[in-house]
N, CA and C of each residue as an Amber inpcrd file, in Angstrom:
protein
   567
 -26.7230000 -16.9240000  37.0420000 -27.2400000 -17.7970000  36.0120000
 -27.4220000 -17.0310000  34.7050000 -27.9750000 -15.8070000  34.8060000
 -28.2160000 -14.9900000  33.6240000 -26.8960000 -14.6530000  32.9310000
 -25.8300000 -14.3490000  33.6910000 -24.5200000 -14.0260000  33.1240000
 -23.9390000 -15.2420000  32.4000000 -24.1340000 -16.4550000  32.9590000
 -23.6300000 -17.6600000  32.3130000 -24.3240000 -17.8710000  30.9700000
 -25.6170000 -17.5920000  30.9250000 -26.3840000 -17.7500000  29.6980000
 -25.8910000 -16.7640000  28.6330000 -25.6500000 -15.5320000  29.0270000
 -25.1480000 -14.5070000  28.0950000 -23.7600000 -14.8970000  27.6050000
 -22.9110000 -15.3650000  28.5080000 -21.5630000 -15.7780000  28.1250000
 -21.6100000 -16.9580000  27.1580000 -22.5350000 -17.9110000  27.3980000
 -22.6600000 -19.0610000  26.5100000 -23.1080000 -18.6140000  25.1170000
 -24.0900000 -17.7460000  25.0290000 -24.5880000 -17.2500000  23.7370000
 -23.4810000 -16.4970000  23.0040000 -22.7370000 -15.6700000  23.7270000
 -21.6360000 -14.9280000  23.1110000 -20.5790000 -15.8910000  22.5790000
 -20.2740000 -16.9410000  23.3380000 -19.2820000 -17.9280000  22.8980000
 -19.7350000 -18.6340000  21.6310000 -21.0070000 -19.0040000  21.5700000
 -21.5500000 -19.6740000  20.3870000 -21.4790000 -18.7450000  19.1810000
 -21.8410000 -17.4870000  19.3730000 -21.7780000 -16.5220000  18.2740000
 -20.3500000 -16.3450000  17.7760000 -19.4020000 -16.1900000  18.6780000
 -18.0020000 -16.0310000  18.2810000 -17.4840000 -17.2750000  17.5610000
 -17.8560000 -18.4430000  18.0330000 -17.4490000 -19.6830000  17.3880000
 -18.0340000 -19.7650000  15.9810000 -19.2970000 -19.3750000  15.8290000
 -19.9440000 -19.3900000  14.5090000 -19.2520000 -18.4540000  13.5460000
 -18.9120000 -17.2820000  14.0170000 -18.2070000 -16.3080000  13.1720000
 -16.8410000 -16.8580000  12.7920000 -16.1550000 -17.4670000  13.7270000
 -14.8310000 -18.0310000  13.4630000 -14.8800000 -19.1480000  12.4360000
 -15.8710000 -20.0230000  12.5360000 -16.0180000 -21.1190000  11.5820000
 -16.3400000 -20.5610000  10.2030000 -17.2110000 -19.5840000  10.1220000
 -17.5650000 -18.9830000   8.8350000 -16.3540000 -18.3060000   8.2050000
 -15.5410000 -17.6800000   9.0080000 -14.3610000 -16.9810000   8.4900000
 -13.3090000 -17.9530000   7.9640000 -13.2840000 -19.1620000   8.4920000
 -12.2950000 -20.1400000   8.0460000 -12.5930000 -20.6730000   6.6560000
 -13.8200000 -20.6150000   6.2180000 -14.1700000 -21.0600000   4.8740000
 -14.2830000 -22.5610000   4.7920000 -14.4430000 -23.0570000   3.5420000
 -14.6660000 -24.4790000   3.3440000 -13.5340000 -25.1420000   2.5810000
 -12.3580000 -24.5270000   2.5780000 -11.2330000 -25.1240000   1.8790000
 -11.2850000 -24.9060000   0.3780000 -12.1180000 -23.9940000  -0.0670000
 -12.2350000 -23.7100000  -1.4960000 -11.0080000 -22.9790000  -1.9980000
 -11.0020000 -22.7210000  -3.3100000  -9.8800000 -22.0020000  -3.9240000
  -9.6850000 -20.6480000  -3.2550000 -10.7980000 -19.9660000  -2.8790000
 -10.6710000 -18.6610000  -2.2300000  -9.8900000 -18.7730000  -0.9310000
 -10.1290000 -19.8230000  -0.1660000  -9.3850000 -20.0100000   1.0760000
  -7.9170000 -20.2410000   0.7820000  -7.6240000 -21.0160000  -0.2830000
  -6.2340000 -21.2570000  -0.6690000  -5.5770000 -19.9540000  -1.0750000
  -6.2910000 -19.1210000  -1.8750000  -5.7450000 -17.8350000  -2.2830000
  -5.4560000 -16.9610000  -1.0770000  -6.3380000 -16.9930000  -0.0820000
  -6.1190000 -16.1920000   1.1180000  -4.8770000 -16.6550000   1.8420000
  -4.6840000 -17.9850000   1.9220000  -3.4940000 -18.5180000   2.5820000
  -2.2430000 -18.1320000   1.8060000  -2.3120000 -18.2230000   0.4470000
  -1.1640000 -17.8420000  -0.3760000  -0.8410000 -16.3740000  -0.1900000
  -1.8770000 -15.5330000  -0.1680000  -1.6450000 -14.1040000   0.0310000
  -1.0410000 -13.8290000   1.3920000  -1.5040000 -14.5720000   2.4040000
  -0.9620000 -14.3720000   3.7430000   0.5070000 -14.7330000   3.8030000
   0.8910000 -15.8350000   3.1200000   2.3090000 -16.2030000   3.1590000
   3.1390000 -15.2130000   2.3670000   2.5880000 -14.6850000   1.2630000
   3.3040000 -13.6560000   0.5150000   3.4110000 -12.3840000   1.3560000
   2.4000000 -12.1330000   2.1600000   2.4140000 -10.9380000   2.9920000
   3.6170000 -10.9300000   3.9170000   3.9320000 -12.0830000   4.4540000
   5.0610000 -12.1630000   5.3720000   6.3590000 -11.7950000   4.6790000
   6.4520000 -12.0910000   3.3780000   7.6860000 -11.7460000   2.6840000
   7.6400000 -10.3470000   2.1050000   6.4550000  -9.7830000   1.9070000
   6.3510000  -8.4560000   1.3020000   6.4330000  -7.3270000   2.3180000
   6.0110000  -7.5690000   3.5140000   5.9970000  -6.5220000   4.5220000
   6.3490000  -7.1390000   5.8640000   6.7900000  -6.3150000   6.7860000
   7.1570000  -6.8650000   8.0850000   5.9290000  -7.4170000   8.7850000
   6.1300000  -8.2850000   9.7620000   4.9990000  -8.8970000  10.4480000
   4.1340000  -7.8560000  11.1300000   4.7310000  -6.7940000  11.5890000
   3.9460000  -5.7280000  12.2180000   3.0130000  -5.0950000  11.1940000
   3.4900000  -4.8980000   9.9680000   2.6620000  -4.3180000   8.9280000
   1.5310000  -5.2660000   8.5610000   1.8030000  -6.5630000   8.4830000
   0.7800000  -7.5330000   8.1380000  -0.3240000  -7.5250000   9.1860000
   0.0460000  -7.5150000  10.4350000  -0.9290000  -7.5190000  11.5160000
  -1.8360000  -6.3000000  11.4430000  -1.3080000  -5.1700000  11.0140000
  -2.1050000  -3.9560000  10.9780000  -2.7760000  -3.7500000   9.6300000
  -2.8220000  -4.7780000   8.7900000  -3.6750000  -4.7440000   7.6360000
  -3.0690000  -4.3030000   6.3270000  -1.9730000  -4.8670000   5.9330000
  -1.4250000  -4.5540000   4.6150000  -2.3330000  -5.1320000   3.5450000
  -2.4630000  -4.4160000   2.4360000  -3.1350000  -4.9390000   1.2560000
  -2.0410000  -5.4870000   0.3570000  -2.2290000  -6.7150000  -0.1420000
  -1.1640000  -7.4010000  -0.8480000  -1.7230000  -8.0750000  -2.0940000
  -1.2040000  -7.7050000  -3.2720000  -1.6740000  -8.3050000  -4.5200000
  -0.8620000  -7.7630000  -5.6860000  -1.0370000  -8.3680000  -6.8510000
  -0.5060000  -7.7980000  -8.0800000  -1.6150000  -7.6740000  -9.1290000
  -2.8620000  -7.8400000  -8.7050000  -4.0100000  -7.7180000  -9.5980000
  -4.3860000  -6.2400000  -9.7430000  -4.5670000  -5.7640000 -10.9790000
  -4.8840000  -4.3440000 -11.1920000  -6.0550000  -3.8280000 -10.3610000
  -7.1460000  -4.5930000 -10.2930000  -8.3130000  -4.1290000  -9.5410000
  -8.0120000  -3.9940000  -8.0510000  -7.1700000  -4.8740000  -7.5140000
  -6.7880000  -4.7840000  -6.1000000  -5.8980000  -3.5640000  -5.8520000
  -5.0060000  -3.3010000  -6.7980000  -4.1070000  -2.1510000  -6.6620000
  -4.9210000  -0.8540000  -6.6630000  -5.8430000  -0.7440000  -7.6090000
  -6.6830000   0.4670000  -7.7110000  -7.4770000   0.6620000  -6.4270000
  -8.0990000  -0.4040000  -5.9370000  -8.8770000  -0.2870000  -4.6990000
  -7.9740000  -0.0480000  -3.4900000  -6.8720000  -0.8120000  -3.4090000
  -5.9830000  -0.7430000  -2.2500000  -5.3250000   0.6040000  -2.0460000
  -5.1410000   1.3590000  -3.1360000  -4.5290000   2.6870000  -3.0250000
  -5.5620000   3.8070000  -3.1310000  -6.8330000   3.4380000  -3.1770000
  -7.9110000   4.4210000  -3.2190000  -8.3130000   4.8650000  -1.8240000
  -9.3620000   5.6590000  -1.7350000  -9.7790000   6.2130000  -0.4370000
 -10.2930000   5.1670000   0.5450000 -10.7190000   4.0000000   0.0500000
 -11.1950000   2.9330000   0.9230000 -10.1580000   1.8290000   1.0880000
  -8.9260000   2.1060000   0.6660000  -7.8470000   1.1260000   0.7510000
  -7.2330000   1.0770000   2.1290000  -5.9140000   0.9540000   2.1580000
  -5.2200000   0.8000000   3.4210000  -3.9770000   1.6750000   3.4530000
  -3.3500000   1.7730000   4.5990000  -2.1710000   2.6310000   4.7640000
  -0.9730000   2.0900000   4.0080000  -0.9660000   0.7770000   3.7150000
   0.1380000   0.1850000   2.9690000  -0.4110000  -0.7760000   1.9310000
   0.2280000  -0.7510000   0.7670000  -0.0960000  -1.7190000  -0.2770000
   1.2190000  -2.3130000  -0.7500000   1.2860000  -3.6420000  -0.8040000
   2.5070000  -4.3330000  -1.2250000   2.2220000  -5.1520000  -2.4730000
   2.9970000  -4.9160000  -3.5190000   2.8820000  -5.7190000  -4.7250000
   3.5280000  -7.0810000  -4.4990000   2.9780000  -8.0980000  -5.1650000
   3.5280000  -9.4520000  -5.0800000   4.1670000  -9.8730000  -6.3960000
   4.1760000  -8.9670000  -7.3670000   4.7710000  -9.2350000  -8.6700000
   4.6100000  -8.0040000  -9.5380000   5.2030000  -8.0240000 -10.7310000
   5.0310000  -6.9120000 -11.6600000   3.5560000  -6.7830000 -12.0110000
   3.1230000  -5.5410000 -12.2500000   1.7220000  -5.3050000 -12.5920000
   1.6230000  -4.1610000 -13.5900000   0.5840000  -4.2150000 -14.4200000
   0.3600000  -3.1710000 -15.4230000  -1.0990000  -2.7380000 -15.3620000
  -1.2930000  -1.4290000 -15.2150000  -2.6320000  -0.8520000 -15.2300000
  -2.8400000  -0.1290000 -16.5540000  -4.0550000  -0.1870000 -17.0710000
  -4.3600000   0.4840000 -18.3330000  -5.0120000   1.8380000 -18.1060000
  -5.3120000   2.1460000 -16.8610000  -5.9020000   3.4360000 -16.5240000
  -5.0540000   4.1330000 -15.4690000  -5.2450000   5.4490000 -15.3550000
  -4.5030000   6.2030000 -14.3430000  -4.8000000   5.6510000 -12.9540000
  -3.8090000   5.6890000 -12.0960000  -3.9490000   5.2350000 -10.7140000
  -3.9950000   6.4520000  -9.8030000  -5.0890000   6.6120000  -9.0850000
  -5.2350000   7.7300000  -8.1550000  -5.0210000   7.2060000  -6.7390000
  -3.9810000   7.7230000  -6.0910000  -3.6730000   7.3680000  -4.7040000
  -4.3430000   8.4390000  -3.8520000  -5.4300000   8.0680000  -3.1660000
  -6.1880000   9.0920000  -2.4430000  -6.5960000   8.6050000  -1.0620000
  -6.9230000   9.5660000  -0.2150000  -7.3210000   9.2870000   1.1520000
  -6.2050000   9.6410000   2.1210000  -6.5840000   9.8870000   3.3570000
  -5.6160000  10.1920000   4.4110000  -5.5310000   8.9850000   5.3290000
  -4.3160000   8.4850000   5.5210000  -4.0840000   7.2880000   6.3180000
  -3.0000000   7.5590000   7.3500000  -2.9150000   6.6670000   8.3290000
  -1.9600000   6.8190000   9.4280000  -1.0430000   5.6130000   9.4890000
   0.1880000   5.8390000   9.9130000   1.1750000   4.7830000  10.0310000
   0.6080000   3.6030000  10.8190000   0.6170000   2.4370000  10.1980000
   0.1270000   1.1910000  10.7930000  -1.3400000   1.2940000  11.2390000
  -2.1230000   2.1400000  10.5530000  -3.5500000   2.3450000  10.8380000
  -3.8080000   2.8610000  12.2550000  -2.8300000   3.4690000  12.8580000
  -2.9560000   3.9980000  14.2170000  -3.1590000   5.5110000  14.1250000
  -4.3810000   5.9710000  14.3870000  -4.6990000   7.3970000  14.2450000
  -3.9030000   8.2900000  15.1890000  -3.2470000   7.7080000  16.1820000
  -2.3920000   8.5200000  17.0520000  -0.9970000   8.6770000  16.4460000
  -0.7410000   7.9550000  15.3420000   0.5450000   8.0510000  14.6410000
   0.4830000   9.1430000  13.5820000   1.6150000   9.3320000  12.9060000
   1.7000000  10.3350000  11.8470000   0.8850000   9.9230000  10.6290000
   0.4500000  10.9160000   9.8540000  -0.1860000  10.6590000   8.5700000
   0.8760000  10.0440000   7.6720000   0.5500000   8.9030000   7.0480000
   1.5590000   8.1560000   6.3030000   0.8780000   7.1160000   5.4210000
   1.4140000   6.9380000   4.2280000   0.9330000   5.9020000   3.3210000
   2.1170000   5.3530000   2.5390000   2.0770000   4.0540000   2.2220000
   3.2440000   3.4280000   1.6060000   2.8240000   2.4530000   0.5060000
   3.6040000   2.4810000  -0.5690000   3.5010000   1.4930000  -1.6330000
   4.8100000   0.7120000  -1.6260000   4.7400000  -0.5770000  -1.2910000
   5.9250000  -1.4350000  -1.2100000   6.0240000  -2.2410000  -2.5050000
   7.0590000  -1.9620000  -3.2790000   7.2680000  -2.6550000  -4.5530000
   8.3940000  -3.6760000  -4.4060000   8.3450000  -4.4680000  -3.3440000
   9.4290000  -5.3880000  -3.0380000   8.9740000  -6.5160000  -2.1220000
   9.8200000  -7.5320000  -2.0280000   9.6740000  -8.5710000  -1.0090000
  10.9120000  -8.4970000  -0.1180000  10.7920000  -9.0610000   1.0570000
  11.9160000  -9.0540000   1.9930000  11.9160000 -10.3360000   2.8010000
  13.0800000 -10.6470000   3.3680000  13.1820000 -11.8390000   4.2080000
  12.8860000 -11.4810000   5.6600000  13.0560000 -12.4450000   6.5360000
  12.7620000 -12.2460000   7.9560000  13.6400000 -11.1730000   8.5940000
  14.8170000 -10.9410000   8.0040000  15.7270000  -9.9110000   8.5190000
  15.5030000  -8.5590000   7.8510000  14.4010000  -8.4410000   7.1030000
  14.0130000  -7.2180000   6.3890000  15.0020000  -6.8350000   5.2840000
  15.7080000  -7.8340000   4.7530000  16.5890000  -7.6110000   3.6150000
  15.7460000  -7.7670000   2.3500000  15.8310000  -6.7930000   1.4470000
  15.0530000  -6.8390000   0.2140000  15.5230000  -8.0240000  -0.6240000
  14.5690000  -8.8640000  -1.0150000  14.8900000 -10.0720000  -1.7840000
  14.3820000 -10.0100000  -3.2210000  13.5300000  -9.0630000  -3.5210000
  13.0090000  -8.9150000  -4.8820000  12.3000000  -7.5850000  -5.0300000
  12.3420000  -7.0280000  -6.2310000  11.6700000  -5.7540000  -6.4990000
  10.7590000  -5.9130000  -7.7060000   9.6980000  -5.0860000  -7.7630000
   8.7040000  -5.1950000  -8.8110000   8.5170000  -3.8790000  -9.5520000
   7.9040000  -3.9910000 -10.7490000   7.5520000  -2.8270000 -11.5510000
   6.0350000  -2.6820000 -11.5700000   5.5850000  -1.4480000 -11.3740000
   4.1770000  -1.1110000 -11.5330000   4.0980000  -0.1450000 -12.7050000
   3.4560000  -0.5730000 -13.7900000   3.3310000   0.2420000 -14.9920000
   1.9550000   0.8950000 -15.0050000   1.9580000   2.2160000 -15.1460000
   0.7050000   2.9880000 -15.1710000   0.8230000   4.0900000 -16.2210000
  -0.2990000   4.4850000 -16.8390000  -0.2160000   5.6580000 -17.7080000
   0.2280000   6.8830000 -16.8880000  -0.4320000   7.0410000 -15.7220000
  -0.0850000   8.1230000 -14.8100000  -0.5220000   7.7300000 -13.4050000
   0.3120000   8.0590000 -12.4280000  -0.0530000   7.9120000 -11.0240000
  -0.3060000   9.3170000 -10.4880000  -1.4870000   9.5260000  -9.9190000
  -1.8500000  10.8180000  -9.3540000  -1.8710000  10.6590000  -7.8370000
  -0.9680000  11.3420000  -7.1590000  -0.8130000  11.1870000  -5.7160000
  -1.5770000  12.2930000  -4.9950000  -2.6580000  11.8940000  -4.3100000
  -3.4620000  12.8250000  -3.5220000  -3.3630000  12.5380000  -2.0260000
  -2.7250000  11.4320000  -1.6430000  -2.5520000  11.0830000  -0.2280000
  -1.3060000  11.7700000   0.3110000  -1.4370000  12.4760000   1.4370000
  -0.2560000  13.1120000   2.0300000   0.7240000  12.0660000   2.5610000
   2.0170000  12.4230000   2.5170000   3.1060000  11.5810000   3.0310000
   3.0850000  10.1860000   2.4110000   2.9560000  10.1450000   1.0910000
   2.9400000   8.8880000   0.3440000   4.3570000   8.5190000  -0.0500000
   4.7520000   7.3100000   0.3420000   6.1130000   6.8230000   0.1140000
   6.0840000   5.6200000  -0.8240000   6.9120000   5.6870000  -1.8740000
   7.1090000   4.5380000  -2.7480000   8.4430000   3.9250000  -2.3470000
   8.4020000   2.6950000  -1.8560000   9.5850000   2.0140000  -1.3300000
  10.0540000   0.9460000  -2.3190000  11.3150000   1.0610000  -2.7690000
  11.9490000   0.1060000  -3.6780000  11.1200000  -0.0580000  -4.9530000
  11.6390000  -0.8330000  -5.8870000  10.9330000  -1.1180000  -7.1180000
  10.8560000   0.0720000  -8.0580000  10.0290000  -0.0740000  -9.1080000
   9.9680000   0.9180000 -10.1710000   8.5330000   1.2260000 -10.5660000
   8.2510000   2.5070000 -10.7100000   7.0080000   2.9730000 -11.3220000
   7.3630000   3.2950000 -12.7670000   6.6880000   2.6710000 -13.7230000
   6.8900000   2.9640000 -15.1350000   5.6910000   3.8080000 -15.5690000
   5.9330000   5.1000000 -15.7540000   4.8710000   6.0400000 -16.0910000
   5.1120000   7.3400000 -15.3540000   4.3270000   8.3380000 -15.6910000
   4.4730000   9.6440000 -15.0580000   3.7600000   9.6830000 -13.7100000
   4.2670000  10.5570000 -12.8250000   3.6620000  10.7360000 -11.5050000
   3.3160000  12.2150000 -11.3360000   2.0730000  12.4750000 -10.9830000
   1.6180000  13.8330000 -10.6720000   1.3860000  13.8950000  -9.1640000
   2.0510000  14.8230000  -8.4930000   1.9600000  14.9160000  -7.0370000
   1.1000000  16.1060000  -6.6470000  -0.0080000  15.8060000  -5.9600000
  -0.9630000  16.8260000  -5.5250000  -1.1060000  16.8590000  -4.0110000
  -0.1320000  16.2910000  -3.2940000  -0.1730000  16.2570000  -1.8300000
   1.2360000  16.4110000  -1.2780000   1.3210000  16.9040000  -0.0470000
   2.6320000  17.1320000   0.5670000   3.2650000  15.8320000   1.0330000
   4.6110000  15.8620000   1.1300000   5.3550000  14.7640000   1.7360000
   5.6130000  13.5670000   0.8360000   5.5350000  13.7180000  -0.4750000
   5.8070000  12.6060000  -1.3940000   7.2490000  12.1390000  -1.2220000
   7.4670000  10.8010000  -1.2680000   8.8220000  10.2800000  -1.0590000
   9.1200000   9.0990000  -1.9810000  10.3170000   9.1330000  -2.5660000
  10.8720000   7.9840000  -3.2750000  11.9810000   7.4330000  -2.3960000
  11.8410000   6.1830000  -1.9670000  12.8330000   5.5630000  -1.0840000
  13.4200000   4.3440000  -1.7910000  14.6340000   4.4980000  -2.3070000
  15.3040000   3.4250000  -3.0330000  14.4370000   2.8990000  -4.1740000
  13.6550000   3.7940000  -4.7620000  12.7590000   3.4290000  -5.8550000
  13.0400000   4.3110000  -7.0680000  12.4890000   3.8970000  -8.2080000
  12.7130000   4.6080000  -9.4640000  11.3860000   4.9470000 -10.1230000
  11.3240000   6.1260000 -10.7190000  10.2070000   6.4790000 -11.5890000
  10.7800000   6.5740000 -12.9950000  10.3340000   5.6800000 -13.8660000
  10.7270000   5.7420000 -15.2710000   9.6880000   6.5990000 -15.9750000
   9.8600000   7.8960000 -15.8580000   8.9180000   8.8780000 -16.3750000
   9.1940000  10.2010000 -15.7060000   8.2330000  11.1000000 -15.7880000
   8.3570000  12.4330000 -15.1990000   7.6120000  12.4980000 -13.8690000
   8.1040000  13.3520000 -12.9760000   7.3920000  13.6490000 -11.7310000
   7.0600000  15.1310000 -11.7660000   5.7700000  15.4300000 -11.7080000
   5.3020000  16.8120000 -11.7680000   4.5510000  17.1380000 -10.4850000
   4.9610000  18.2140000  -9.8330000   4.3110000  18.6770000  -8.6070000
   3.3290000  19.7900000  -8.9570000   2.1800000  19.8220000  -8.2960000
   1.1910000  20.8650000  -8.5530000   1.6930000  22.2490000  -8.1510000
   2.5130000  22.3020000  -7.0790000   3.0340000  23.5880000  -6.6040000
   4.4880000  23.4370000  -6.1650000   5.1650000  24.5550000  -6.0380000
   6.5480000  24.5460000  -5.5510000   6.5960000  24.0620000  -4.1030000
   5.5800000  24.3990000  -3.3060000   5.5440000  23.9690000  -1.9080000
   5.4950000  22.4460000  -1.8030000   4.7360000  21.8070000  -2.7010000
   4.6690000  20.3460000  -2.6900000   6.0160000  19.7450000  -3.0860000
   6.6760000  20.3530000  -4.0530000   7.9980000  19.8790000  -4.4570000
   8.9930000  20.0420000  -3.3070000   8.9170000  21.1780000  -2.6170000
   9.8200000  21.4310000  -1.4910000   9.6080000  20.4370000  -0.3450000
   8.3890000  19.9230000  -0.2070000   8.1010000  18.9840000   0.8870000
   8.4640000  17.5450000   0.5280000   8.8410000  17.2930000  -0.7180000
   9.1360000  15.9310000  -1.1850000  10.5360000  15.4880000  -0.7780000
  10.7160000  14.1600000  -0.7040000  12.0120000  13.5500000  -0.4200000
  12.3250000  12.6130000  -1.5860000  13.2140000  13.0570000  -2.4450000
  13.5540000  12.2790000  -3.6290000  15.0050000  11.8170000  -3.6310000
  15.7640000  12.1640000  -2.6020000  17.2120000  11.9630000  -2.6190000
  17.6600000  10.5030000  -2.6400000  16.8540000   9.5540000  -2.1730000
  17.2820000   8.1520000  -2.2530000  16.5940000   7.4270000  -3.4080000
  15.8350000   8.1800000  -4.2130000  15.1710000   7.6020000  -5.3690000
  15.7800000   8.1180000  -6.6500000  15.2100000   7.6880000  -7.7700000
  15.7130000   8.0860000  -9.0750000  14.5220000   8.3760000  -9.9880000
  14.6320000   9.4570000 -10.7530000  13.6220000   9.8080000 -11.7430000
  14.3440000   9.9060000 -13.0780000  13.9260000   9.1120000 -14.0750000
  14.6150000   9.1110000 -15.3650000  14.1820000  10.2800000 -16.2370000
  13.0140000  10.8450000 -15.9690000  12.5220000  11.9910000 -16.7420000
  12.7880000  13.2870000 -15.9930000  11.8820000  14.2280000 -16.1430000
  12.0240000  15.5260000 -15.4830000  11.3170000  15.5410000 -14.1420000
  11.7870000  16.4110000 -13.2570000  11.1360000  16.7160000 -11.9920000
  10.8460000  18.1970000 -12.0460000   9.5500000  18.5430000 -12.0770000
   9.1960000  19.9400000 -12.2700000   7.9010000  20.2900000 -11.5650000
   7.6350000  21.5940000 -11.5440000   6.3860000  22.1220000 -11.0100000
   5.4900000  22.4310000 -12.2110000   4.2190000  22.0630000 -12.1010000
   3.2630000  22.3060000 -13.1950000   3.2150000  23.7870000 -13.5190000
   3.0690000  24.0840000 -14.7660000   3.0450000  25.4840000 -15.2040000
   1.6580000  26.0180000 -15.2590000
């Protein structure tokens, strides 16, 4: 009898939490639904399930790529920041701590077959990369990039600006061969 009572209380609590999470059909709920549908086109379903951050709002981008953000951030359109963007924190592939250290910025949308259907530009005065194994996938960064962590990668993406590494070791650990940099690629002096 006692177990049935505990199970009933737990069920009521879970139902209450579920109803509260569904919202009241306000604009915020609509925005969440819109973001969720954009998520499906911006990142694979596996990435969405494991918590992709998805937006083109400057404040979301700054938070999403900060230390309290997520392992992946996907833009939903072109965006322009007026302040430097610091990519910081250590994250794991698909938020699985048993996986490799990995972080990704997706500047594209894709279809169900993972074919890229659109690319975006992120304009920043400077992007400062402090997260290890940070990958920029497709799209364009307009502004300079300063790399202060190992494993930086440009994957079918472009930097319209300079890429400066803090050390030669960081430059040696980078993968730039499928990306493009319109400015210089150098080690800080």
